[in-house]
CSV table of C-alpha atoms in Angstrom, one decimal:
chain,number,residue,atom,x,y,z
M,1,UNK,CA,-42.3,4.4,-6.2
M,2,UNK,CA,-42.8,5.5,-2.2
M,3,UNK,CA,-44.1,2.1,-1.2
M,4,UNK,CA,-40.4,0.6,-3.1
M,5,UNK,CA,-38.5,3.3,-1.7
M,6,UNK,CA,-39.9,2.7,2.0
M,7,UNK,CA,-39.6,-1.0,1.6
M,8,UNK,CA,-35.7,-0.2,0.9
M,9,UNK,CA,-35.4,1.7,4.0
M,10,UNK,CA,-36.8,-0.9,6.4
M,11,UNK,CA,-34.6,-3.2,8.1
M,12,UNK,CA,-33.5,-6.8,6.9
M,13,UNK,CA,-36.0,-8.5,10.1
M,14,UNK,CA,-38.5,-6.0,9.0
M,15,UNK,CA,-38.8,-7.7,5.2
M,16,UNK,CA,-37.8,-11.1,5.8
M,17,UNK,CA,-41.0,-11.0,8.4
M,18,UNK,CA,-43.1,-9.3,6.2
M,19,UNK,CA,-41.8,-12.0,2.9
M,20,UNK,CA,-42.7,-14.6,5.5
M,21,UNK,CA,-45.9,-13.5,6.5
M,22,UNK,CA,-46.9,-13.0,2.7
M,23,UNK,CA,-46.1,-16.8,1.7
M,24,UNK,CA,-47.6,-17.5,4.6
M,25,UNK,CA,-51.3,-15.9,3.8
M,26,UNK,CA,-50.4,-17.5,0.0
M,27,UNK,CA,-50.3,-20.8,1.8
M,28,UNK,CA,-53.7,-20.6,3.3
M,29,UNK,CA,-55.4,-19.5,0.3
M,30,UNK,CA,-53.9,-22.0,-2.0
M,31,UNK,CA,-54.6,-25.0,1.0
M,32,UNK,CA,-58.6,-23.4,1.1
M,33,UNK,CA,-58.8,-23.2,-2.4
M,34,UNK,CA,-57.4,-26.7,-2.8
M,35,UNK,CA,-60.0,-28.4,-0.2
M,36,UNK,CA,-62.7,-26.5,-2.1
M,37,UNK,CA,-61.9,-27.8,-5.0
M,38,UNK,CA,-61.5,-31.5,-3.5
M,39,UNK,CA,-65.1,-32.0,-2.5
M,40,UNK,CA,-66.7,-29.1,-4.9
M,41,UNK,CA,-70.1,-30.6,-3.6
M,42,UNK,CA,-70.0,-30.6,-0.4
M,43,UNK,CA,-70.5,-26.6,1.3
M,44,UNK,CA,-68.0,-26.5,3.8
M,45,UNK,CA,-68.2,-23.2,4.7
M,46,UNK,CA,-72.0,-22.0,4.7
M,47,UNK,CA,-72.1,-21.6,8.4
M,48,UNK,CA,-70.8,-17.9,9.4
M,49,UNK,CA,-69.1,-20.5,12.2
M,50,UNK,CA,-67.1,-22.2,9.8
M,51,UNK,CA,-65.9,-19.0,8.3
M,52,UNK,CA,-64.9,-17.6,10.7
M,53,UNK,CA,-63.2,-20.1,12.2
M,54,UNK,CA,-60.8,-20.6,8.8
M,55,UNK,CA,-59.8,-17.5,9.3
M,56,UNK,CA,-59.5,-16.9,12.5
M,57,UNK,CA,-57.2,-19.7,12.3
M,58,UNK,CA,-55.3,-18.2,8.8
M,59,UNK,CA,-54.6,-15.4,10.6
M,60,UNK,CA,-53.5,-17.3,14.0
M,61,UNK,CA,-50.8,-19.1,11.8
M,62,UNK,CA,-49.7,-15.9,9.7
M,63,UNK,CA,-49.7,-14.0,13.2
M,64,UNK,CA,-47.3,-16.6,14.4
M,65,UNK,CA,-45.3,-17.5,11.9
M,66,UNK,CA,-44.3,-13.2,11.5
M,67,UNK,CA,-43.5,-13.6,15.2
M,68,UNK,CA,-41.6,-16.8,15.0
M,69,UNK,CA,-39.8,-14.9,12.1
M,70,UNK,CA,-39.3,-11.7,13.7
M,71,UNK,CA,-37.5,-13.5,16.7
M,72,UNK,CA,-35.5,-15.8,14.9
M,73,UNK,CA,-34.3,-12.9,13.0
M,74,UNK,CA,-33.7,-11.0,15.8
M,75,UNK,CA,-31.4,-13.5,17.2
M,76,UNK,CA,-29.1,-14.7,13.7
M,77,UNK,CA,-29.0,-10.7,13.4
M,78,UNK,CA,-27.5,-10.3,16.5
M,79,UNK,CA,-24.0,-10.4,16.1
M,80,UNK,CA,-24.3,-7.7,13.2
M,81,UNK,CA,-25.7,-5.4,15.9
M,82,UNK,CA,-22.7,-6.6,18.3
M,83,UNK,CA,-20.4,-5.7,15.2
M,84,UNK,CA,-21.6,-2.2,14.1
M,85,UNK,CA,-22.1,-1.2,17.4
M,86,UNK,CA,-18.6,-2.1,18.2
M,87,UNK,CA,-17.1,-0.7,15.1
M,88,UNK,CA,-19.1,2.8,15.9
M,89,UNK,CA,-16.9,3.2,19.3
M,90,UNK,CA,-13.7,2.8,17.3
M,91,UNK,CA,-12.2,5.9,17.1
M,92,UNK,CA,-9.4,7.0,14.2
M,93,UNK,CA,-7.2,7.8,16.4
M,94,UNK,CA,-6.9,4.3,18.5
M,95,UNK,CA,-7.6,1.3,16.0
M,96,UNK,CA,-6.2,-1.4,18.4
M,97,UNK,CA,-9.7,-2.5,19.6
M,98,UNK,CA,-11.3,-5.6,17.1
M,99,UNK,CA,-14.7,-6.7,17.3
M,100,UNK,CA,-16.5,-9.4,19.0
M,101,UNK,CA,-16.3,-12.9,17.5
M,102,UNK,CA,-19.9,-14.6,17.5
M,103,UNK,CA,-19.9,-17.8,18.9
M,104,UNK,CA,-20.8,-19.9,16.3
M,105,UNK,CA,-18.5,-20.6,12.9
M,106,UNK,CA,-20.7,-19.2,10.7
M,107,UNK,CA,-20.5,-16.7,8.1
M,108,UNK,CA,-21.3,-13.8,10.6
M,109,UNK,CA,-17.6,-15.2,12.2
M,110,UNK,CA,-16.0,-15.1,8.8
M,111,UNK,CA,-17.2,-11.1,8.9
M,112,UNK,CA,-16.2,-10.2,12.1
M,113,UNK,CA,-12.9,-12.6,11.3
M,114,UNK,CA,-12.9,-10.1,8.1
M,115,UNK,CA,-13.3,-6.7,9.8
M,116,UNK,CA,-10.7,-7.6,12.3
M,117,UNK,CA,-8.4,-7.9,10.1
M,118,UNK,CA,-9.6,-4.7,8.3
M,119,UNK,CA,-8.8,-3.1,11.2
M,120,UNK,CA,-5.6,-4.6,11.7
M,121,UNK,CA,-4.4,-3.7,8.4
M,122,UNK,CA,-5.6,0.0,8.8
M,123,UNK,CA,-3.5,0.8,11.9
M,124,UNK,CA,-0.3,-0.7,10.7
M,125,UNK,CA,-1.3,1.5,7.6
M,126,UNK,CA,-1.7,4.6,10.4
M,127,UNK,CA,1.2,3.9,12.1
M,128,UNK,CA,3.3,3.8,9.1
M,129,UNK,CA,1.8,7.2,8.1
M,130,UNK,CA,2.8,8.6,11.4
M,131,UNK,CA,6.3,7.4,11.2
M,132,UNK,CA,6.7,8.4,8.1
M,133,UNK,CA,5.7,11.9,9.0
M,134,UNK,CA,7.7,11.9,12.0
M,135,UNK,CA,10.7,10.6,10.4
M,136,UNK,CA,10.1,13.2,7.0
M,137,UNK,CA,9.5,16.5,9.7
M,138,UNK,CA,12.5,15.3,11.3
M,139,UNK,CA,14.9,15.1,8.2
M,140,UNK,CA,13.4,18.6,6.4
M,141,UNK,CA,14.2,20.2,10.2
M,142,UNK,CA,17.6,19.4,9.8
M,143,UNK,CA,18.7,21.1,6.5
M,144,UNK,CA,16.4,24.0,7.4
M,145,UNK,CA,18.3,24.4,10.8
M,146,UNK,CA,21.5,24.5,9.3
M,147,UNK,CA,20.5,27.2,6.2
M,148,UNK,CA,18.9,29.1,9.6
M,149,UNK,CA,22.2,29.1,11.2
M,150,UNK,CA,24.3,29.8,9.1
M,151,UNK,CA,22.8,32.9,7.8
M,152,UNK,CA,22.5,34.0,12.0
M,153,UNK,CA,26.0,33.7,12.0
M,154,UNK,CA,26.7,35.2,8.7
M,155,UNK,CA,24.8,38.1,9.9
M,156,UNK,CA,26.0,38.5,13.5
M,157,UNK,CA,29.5,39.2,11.8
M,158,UNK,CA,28.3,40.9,8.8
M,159,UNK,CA,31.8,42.4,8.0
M,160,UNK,CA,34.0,39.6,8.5
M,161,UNK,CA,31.5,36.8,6.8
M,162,UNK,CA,32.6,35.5,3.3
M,163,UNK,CA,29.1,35.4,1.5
M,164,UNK,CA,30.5,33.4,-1.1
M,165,UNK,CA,31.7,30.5,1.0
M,166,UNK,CA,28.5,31.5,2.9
M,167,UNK,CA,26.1,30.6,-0.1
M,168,UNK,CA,28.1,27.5,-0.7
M,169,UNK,CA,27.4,26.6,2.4
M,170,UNK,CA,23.6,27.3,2.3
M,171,UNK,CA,23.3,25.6,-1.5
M,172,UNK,CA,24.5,22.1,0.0
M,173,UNK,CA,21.4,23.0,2.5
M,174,UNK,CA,19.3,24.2,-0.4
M,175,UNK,CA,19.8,21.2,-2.5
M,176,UNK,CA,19.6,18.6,0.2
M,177,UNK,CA,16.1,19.7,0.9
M,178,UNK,CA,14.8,19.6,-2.9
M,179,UNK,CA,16.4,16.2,-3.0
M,180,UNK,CA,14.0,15.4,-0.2
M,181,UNK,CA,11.1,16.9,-1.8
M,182,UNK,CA,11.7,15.4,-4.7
M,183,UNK,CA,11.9,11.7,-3.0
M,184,UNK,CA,8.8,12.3,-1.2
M,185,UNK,CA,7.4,13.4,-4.1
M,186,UNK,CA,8.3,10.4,-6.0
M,187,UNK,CA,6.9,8.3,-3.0
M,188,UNK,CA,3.7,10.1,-2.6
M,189,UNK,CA,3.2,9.1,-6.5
M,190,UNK,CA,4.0,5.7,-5.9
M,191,UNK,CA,1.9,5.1,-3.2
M,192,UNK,CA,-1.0,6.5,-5.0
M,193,UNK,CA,-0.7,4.1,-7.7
M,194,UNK,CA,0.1,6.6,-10.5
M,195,UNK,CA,1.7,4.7,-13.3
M,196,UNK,CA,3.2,6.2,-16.7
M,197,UNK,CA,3.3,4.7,-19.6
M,198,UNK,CA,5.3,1.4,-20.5
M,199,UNK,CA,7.1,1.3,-23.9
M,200,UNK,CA,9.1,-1.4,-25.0
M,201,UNK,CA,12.8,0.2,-24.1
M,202,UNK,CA,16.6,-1.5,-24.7
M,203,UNK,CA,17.6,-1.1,-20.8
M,204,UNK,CA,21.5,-0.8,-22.1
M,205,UNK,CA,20.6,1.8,-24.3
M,206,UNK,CA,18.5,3.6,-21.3
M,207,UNK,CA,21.6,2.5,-18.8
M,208,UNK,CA,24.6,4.0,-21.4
M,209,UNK,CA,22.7,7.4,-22.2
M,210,UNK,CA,22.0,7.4,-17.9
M,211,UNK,CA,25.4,7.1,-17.8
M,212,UNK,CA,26.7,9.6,-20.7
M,213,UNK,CA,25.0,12.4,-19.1
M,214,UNK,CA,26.0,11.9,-15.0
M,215,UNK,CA,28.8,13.6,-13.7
M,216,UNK,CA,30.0,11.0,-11.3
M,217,UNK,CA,32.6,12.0,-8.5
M,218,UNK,CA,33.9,8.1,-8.7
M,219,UNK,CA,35.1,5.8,-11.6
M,220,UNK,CA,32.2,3.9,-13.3
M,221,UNK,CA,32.6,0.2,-15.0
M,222,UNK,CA,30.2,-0.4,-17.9
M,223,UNK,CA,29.3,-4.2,-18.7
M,224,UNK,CA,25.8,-3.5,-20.9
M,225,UNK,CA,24.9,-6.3,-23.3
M,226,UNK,CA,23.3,-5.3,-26.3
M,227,UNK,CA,19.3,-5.8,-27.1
M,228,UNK,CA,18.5,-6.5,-23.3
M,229,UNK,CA,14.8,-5.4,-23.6
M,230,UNK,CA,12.2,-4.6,-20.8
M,231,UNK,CA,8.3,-3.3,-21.3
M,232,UNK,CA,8.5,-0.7,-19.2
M,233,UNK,CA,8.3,3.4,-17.8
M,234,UNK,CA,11.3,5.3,-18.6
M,235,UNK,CA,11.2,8.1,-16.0
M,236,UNK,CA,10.8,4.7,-13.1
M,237,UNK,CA,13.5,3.3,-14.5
M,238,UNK,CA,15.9,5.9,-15.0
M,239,UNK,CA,14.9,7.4,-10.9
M,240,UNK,CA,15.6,3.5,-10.4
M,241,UNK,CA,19.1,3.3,-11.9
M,242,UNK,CA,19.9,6.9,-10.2
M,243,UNK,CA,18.8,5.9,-6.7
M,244,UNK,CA,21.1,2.9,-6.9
M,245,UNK,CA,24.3,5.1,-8.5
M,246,UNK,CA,24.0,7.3,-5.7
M,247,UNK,CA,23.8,5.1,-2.8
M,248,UNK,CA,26.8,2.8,-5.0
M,249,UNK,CA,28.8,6.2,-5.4
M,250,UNK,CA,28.5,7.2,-1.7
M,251,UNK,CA,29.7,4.4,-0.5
M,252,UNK,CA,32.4,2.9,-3.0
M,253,UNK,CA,35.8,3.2,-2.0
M,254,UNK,CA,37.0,3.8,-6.1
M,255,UNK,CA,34.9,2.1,-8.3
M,256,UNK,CA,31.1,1.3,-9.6
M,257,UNK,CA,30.0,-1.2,-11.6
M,258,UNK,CA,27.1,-1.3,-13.6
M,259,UNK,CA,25.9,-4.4,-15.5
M,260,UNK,CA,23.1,-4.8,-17.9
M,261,UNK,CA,22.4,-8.5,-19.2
M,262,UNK,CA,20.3,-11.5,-20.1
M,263,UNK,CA,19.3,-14.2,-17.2
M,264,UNK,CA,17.0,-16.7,-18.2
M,265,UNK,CA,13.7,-15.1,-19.1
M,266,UNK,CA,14.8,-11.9,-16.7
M,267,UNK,CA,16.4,-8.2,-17.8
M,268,UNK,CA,19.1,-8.0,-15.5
M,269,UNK,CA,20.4,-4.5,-14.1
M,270,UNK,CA,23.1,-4.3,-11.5
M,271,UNK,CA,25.1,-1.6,-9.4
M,272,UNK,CA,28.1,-2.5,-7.6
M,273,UNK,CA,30.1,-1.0,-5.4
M,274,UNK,CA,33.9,-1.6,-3.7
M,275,UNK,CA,32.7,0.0,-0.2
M,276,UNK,CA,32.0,-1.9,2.8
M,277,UNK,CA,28.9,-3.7,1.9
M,278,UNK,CA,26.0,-4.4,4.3
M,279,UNK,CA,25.6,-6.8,7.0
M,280,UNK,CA,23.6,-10.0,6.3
M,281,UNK,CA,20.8,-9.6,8.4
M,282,UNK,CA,20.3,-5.9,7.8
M,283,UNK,CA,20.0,-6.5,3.8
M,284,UNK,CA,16.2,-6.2,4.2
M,285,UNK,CA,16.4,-2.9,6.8
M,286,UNK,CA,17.9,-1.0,4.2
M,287,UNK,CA,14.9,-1.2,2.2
M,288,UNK,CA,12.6,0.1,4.8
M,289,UNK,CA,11.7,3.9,4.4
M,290,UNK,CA,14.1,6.2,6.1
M,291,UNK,CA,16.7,3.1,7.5
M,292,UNK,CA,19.6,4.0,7.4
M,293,UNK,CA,22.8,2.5,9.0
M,294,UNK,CA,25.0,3.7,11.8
M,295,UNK,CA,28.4,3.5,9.5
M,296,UNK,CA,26.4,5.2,6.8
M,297,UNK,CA,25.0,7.7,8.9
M,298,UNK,CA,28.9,8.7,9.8
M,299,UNK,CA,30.0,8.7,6.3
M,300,UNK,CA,27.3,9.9,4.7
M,301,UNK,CA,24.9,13.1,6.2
M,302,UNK,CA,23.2,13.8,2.9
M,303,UNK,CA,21.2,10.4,2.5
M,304,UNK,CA,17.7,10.6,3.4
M,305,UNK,CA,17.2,7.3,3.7
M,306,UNK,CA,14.7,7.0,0.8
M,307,UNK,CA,16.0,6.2,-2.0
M,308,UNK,CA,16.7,2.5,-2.1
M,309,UNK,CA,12.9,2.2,-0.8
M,310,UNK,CA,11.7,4.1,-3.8
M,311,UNK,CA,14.3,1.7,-6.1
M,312,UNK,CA,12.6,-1.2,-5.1
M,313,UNK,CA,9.2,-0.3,-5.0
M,314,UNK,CA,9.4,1.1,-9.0
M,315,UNK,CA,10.8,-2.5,-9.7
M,316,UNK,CA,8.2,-4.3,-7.9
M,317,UNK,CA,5.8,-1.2,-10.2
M,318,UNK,CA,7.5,-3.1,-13.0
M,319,UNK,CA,6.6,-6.6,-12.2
M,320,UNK,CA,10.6,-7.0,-10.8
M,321,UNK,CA,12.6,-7.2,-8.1
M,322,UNK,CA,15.5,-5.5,-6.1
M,323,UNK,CA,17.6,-7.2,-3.9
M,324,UNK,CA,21.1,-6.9,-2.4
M,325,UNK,CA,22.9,-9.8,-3.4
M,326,UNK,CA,26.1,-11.3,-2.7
M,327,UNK,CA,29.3,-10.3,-3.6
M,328,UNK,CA,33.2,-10.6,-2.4
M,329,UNK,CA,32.9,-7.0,-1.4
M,330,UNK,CA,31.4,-4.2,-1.2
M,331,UNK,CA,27.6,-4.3,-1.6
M,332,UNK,CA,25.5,-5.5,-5.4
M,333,UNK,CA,22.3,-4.4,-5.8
M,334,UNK,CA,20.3,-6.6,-8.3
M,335,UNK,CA,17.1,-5.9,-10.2
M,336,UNK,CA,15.3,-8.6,-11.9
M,337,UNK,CA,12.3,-7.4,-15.0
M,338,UNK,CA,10.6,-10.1,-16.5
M,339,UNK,CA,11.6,-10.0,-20.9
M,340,UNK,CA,8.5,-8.8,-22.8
M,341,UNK,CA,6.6,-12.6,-23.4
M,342,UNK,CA,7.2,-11.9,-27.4
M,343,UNK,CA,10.9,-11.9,-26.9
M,344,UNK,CA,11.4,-14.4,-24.3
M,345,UNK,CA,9.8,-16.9,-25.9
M,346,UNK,CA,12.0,-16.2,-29.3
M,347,UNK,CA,15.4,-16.1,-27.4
M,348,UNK,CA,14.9,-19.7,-25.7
């Protein structure tokens, strides 16, 4: 058990030398015992001369052929040192260097080509942390400094401060900031890969009992077709048809428009809205983690700028897609589930 547990320990040019070297020493015995066994009456080796010379020269050729193998090693292995000992400078906090590329296109290229890229993907992954911090420090400042000014001011004018309109004040605050929580919440969930479970659910039924139960400040359009059925969580889905009712409701003019349906083989859900709509080329921005647009940020100070990200990324959870689409006016948001196989296949 020591002798396995050392041989573990030694290094690959350490065993490959020492394999070698073994087959080597097998070799010579087998080629002596061969030769012996060629002439069995002739005595080859009677004379202490003879002798010694075999194995002076056995041990010559294992001798060399452990050094030959210990150098050739040395050198194939030398871009793994090149690699390690690059990769043990890399610090956490700066992932922009990359490691050497060997010279030859070999399989040690195809690892450094690999850890590279490892690399790569781990500081795009930091950076995005760091934004996202940035960016989430920033927007729980900004409901905190307001609750922390206006209770200064209530207090600086104690006698002439209506606490009722006061507490209003500091609720909107209040409830902003769980809203936040919440989202990041939601996302940190996500990201982690935590997934409910999926049930077989009628996404008009989920869609009209959504809508049964939300006070809405704005008219709301129902177009839900019956039996439209999706294999999937109900909390995702219901945060999913939320998130897009209140970025349609913030931003419609007088009316929302929800529409559940069959398209092809996909469970169709859309939200839209009469407002101004999006720009083109910003469609994709909006879906980016705390984006938000200039005319929204006017209109609108209580978005956070997170939940259209968290939409899409509970469809694409669900084997779907969200995308804005296009429309006359105003903006439509359409997510895509693929039909339970079972049912697809019986509605064709």
């Amino acid at each position: 058990m020591i002798s396995l547990r050392a041989w573990h320990h030694c290094s690959v040019k350490t065993r490959v030398t020492t394999v070698a070297s073994a087959v080597m020493a097998v070799v010579c015995v087998c080629a002596t015992l061969l030769l012996s066994m060629a002439a069995p009456g002739v005595a080859r080796y009677d004379s202490p001369a003879a002798l010694a010379g075999l194995v002076g020269g056995s041990l010559l050729l294992i001798t060399a052929t452990a050094v030959g193998t210990y150098w050739l090693m040395s050198r194939t292995l030398r871009p793994v040192r090149a690699i390690s000992g690059k990769l043990a400078t890399i610090r956490a906090c700066d992932l922009s260097e990359r490691v050497p590329l060997p010279s030859h296109h070999d399989e040690f290229m195809e690892l450094a080509q690999t850890t590279n890229q490892t690399l790569e993907r781990a500081q795009v992954a930091i950076q995005d942390q760091l934004r996202f911090a940035s960016n989430t420090s920033h927007d729980l400042r900004n409901p905190l400094a307001a609750m922390r000014t206006e209770i200064e001011e209530a207090l600086m004018g104690r006698e002439e401060t209506d606490w009722v309109e006061t507490a209003g004040r500091l609720l909107e605050s209040v409830e902003r900031l769980q809203d936040l929580v919440a989202n990041l919440l939601e996302i940190s969930r996500l990201d982690a890969g935590v997934v409910g479970r999926h049930d077989l659910l009628n996404l008009a039924v989920l869609v009209d009992g959504e809508l049964d139960h939300r006070n809405s400040k704005i008219r709301v359009v129902r177009r839900l077709s019956s039996g439209v059925m999706v294999y999937g969580e109900r909390i995702g889905l219901t945060r999913l048809l939320h998130n897009l009712l209140d970025n349609a409701e913030r931003h419609a003019r007088s009316t929302v428009m929800v529409t559940v349906e069959h398209r092809g083989d996909a469970a169709v859900l859309e939200v839209y809205d009469d407002g101004s709509g999006v720009p083109r080329e910003q469609r994709e921005f909006i879906f980016e983690r705390f984006a938000r647009l200039q005319e929204a940020r006017a209109k609108d100070t209580g978005g956070s700028g997170l939940g259209l990200p968290i939409a899409r990324q509970i469809a694409e959870d669900h084997g779907g897609t969200l995308t804005l689409e296009d429309s006359p006016s105003g903006a439509r948001f359409v997510a895509c589930f693929p039909r339970p196989a079972a049912l697809a296949g019986g509605g064709r």
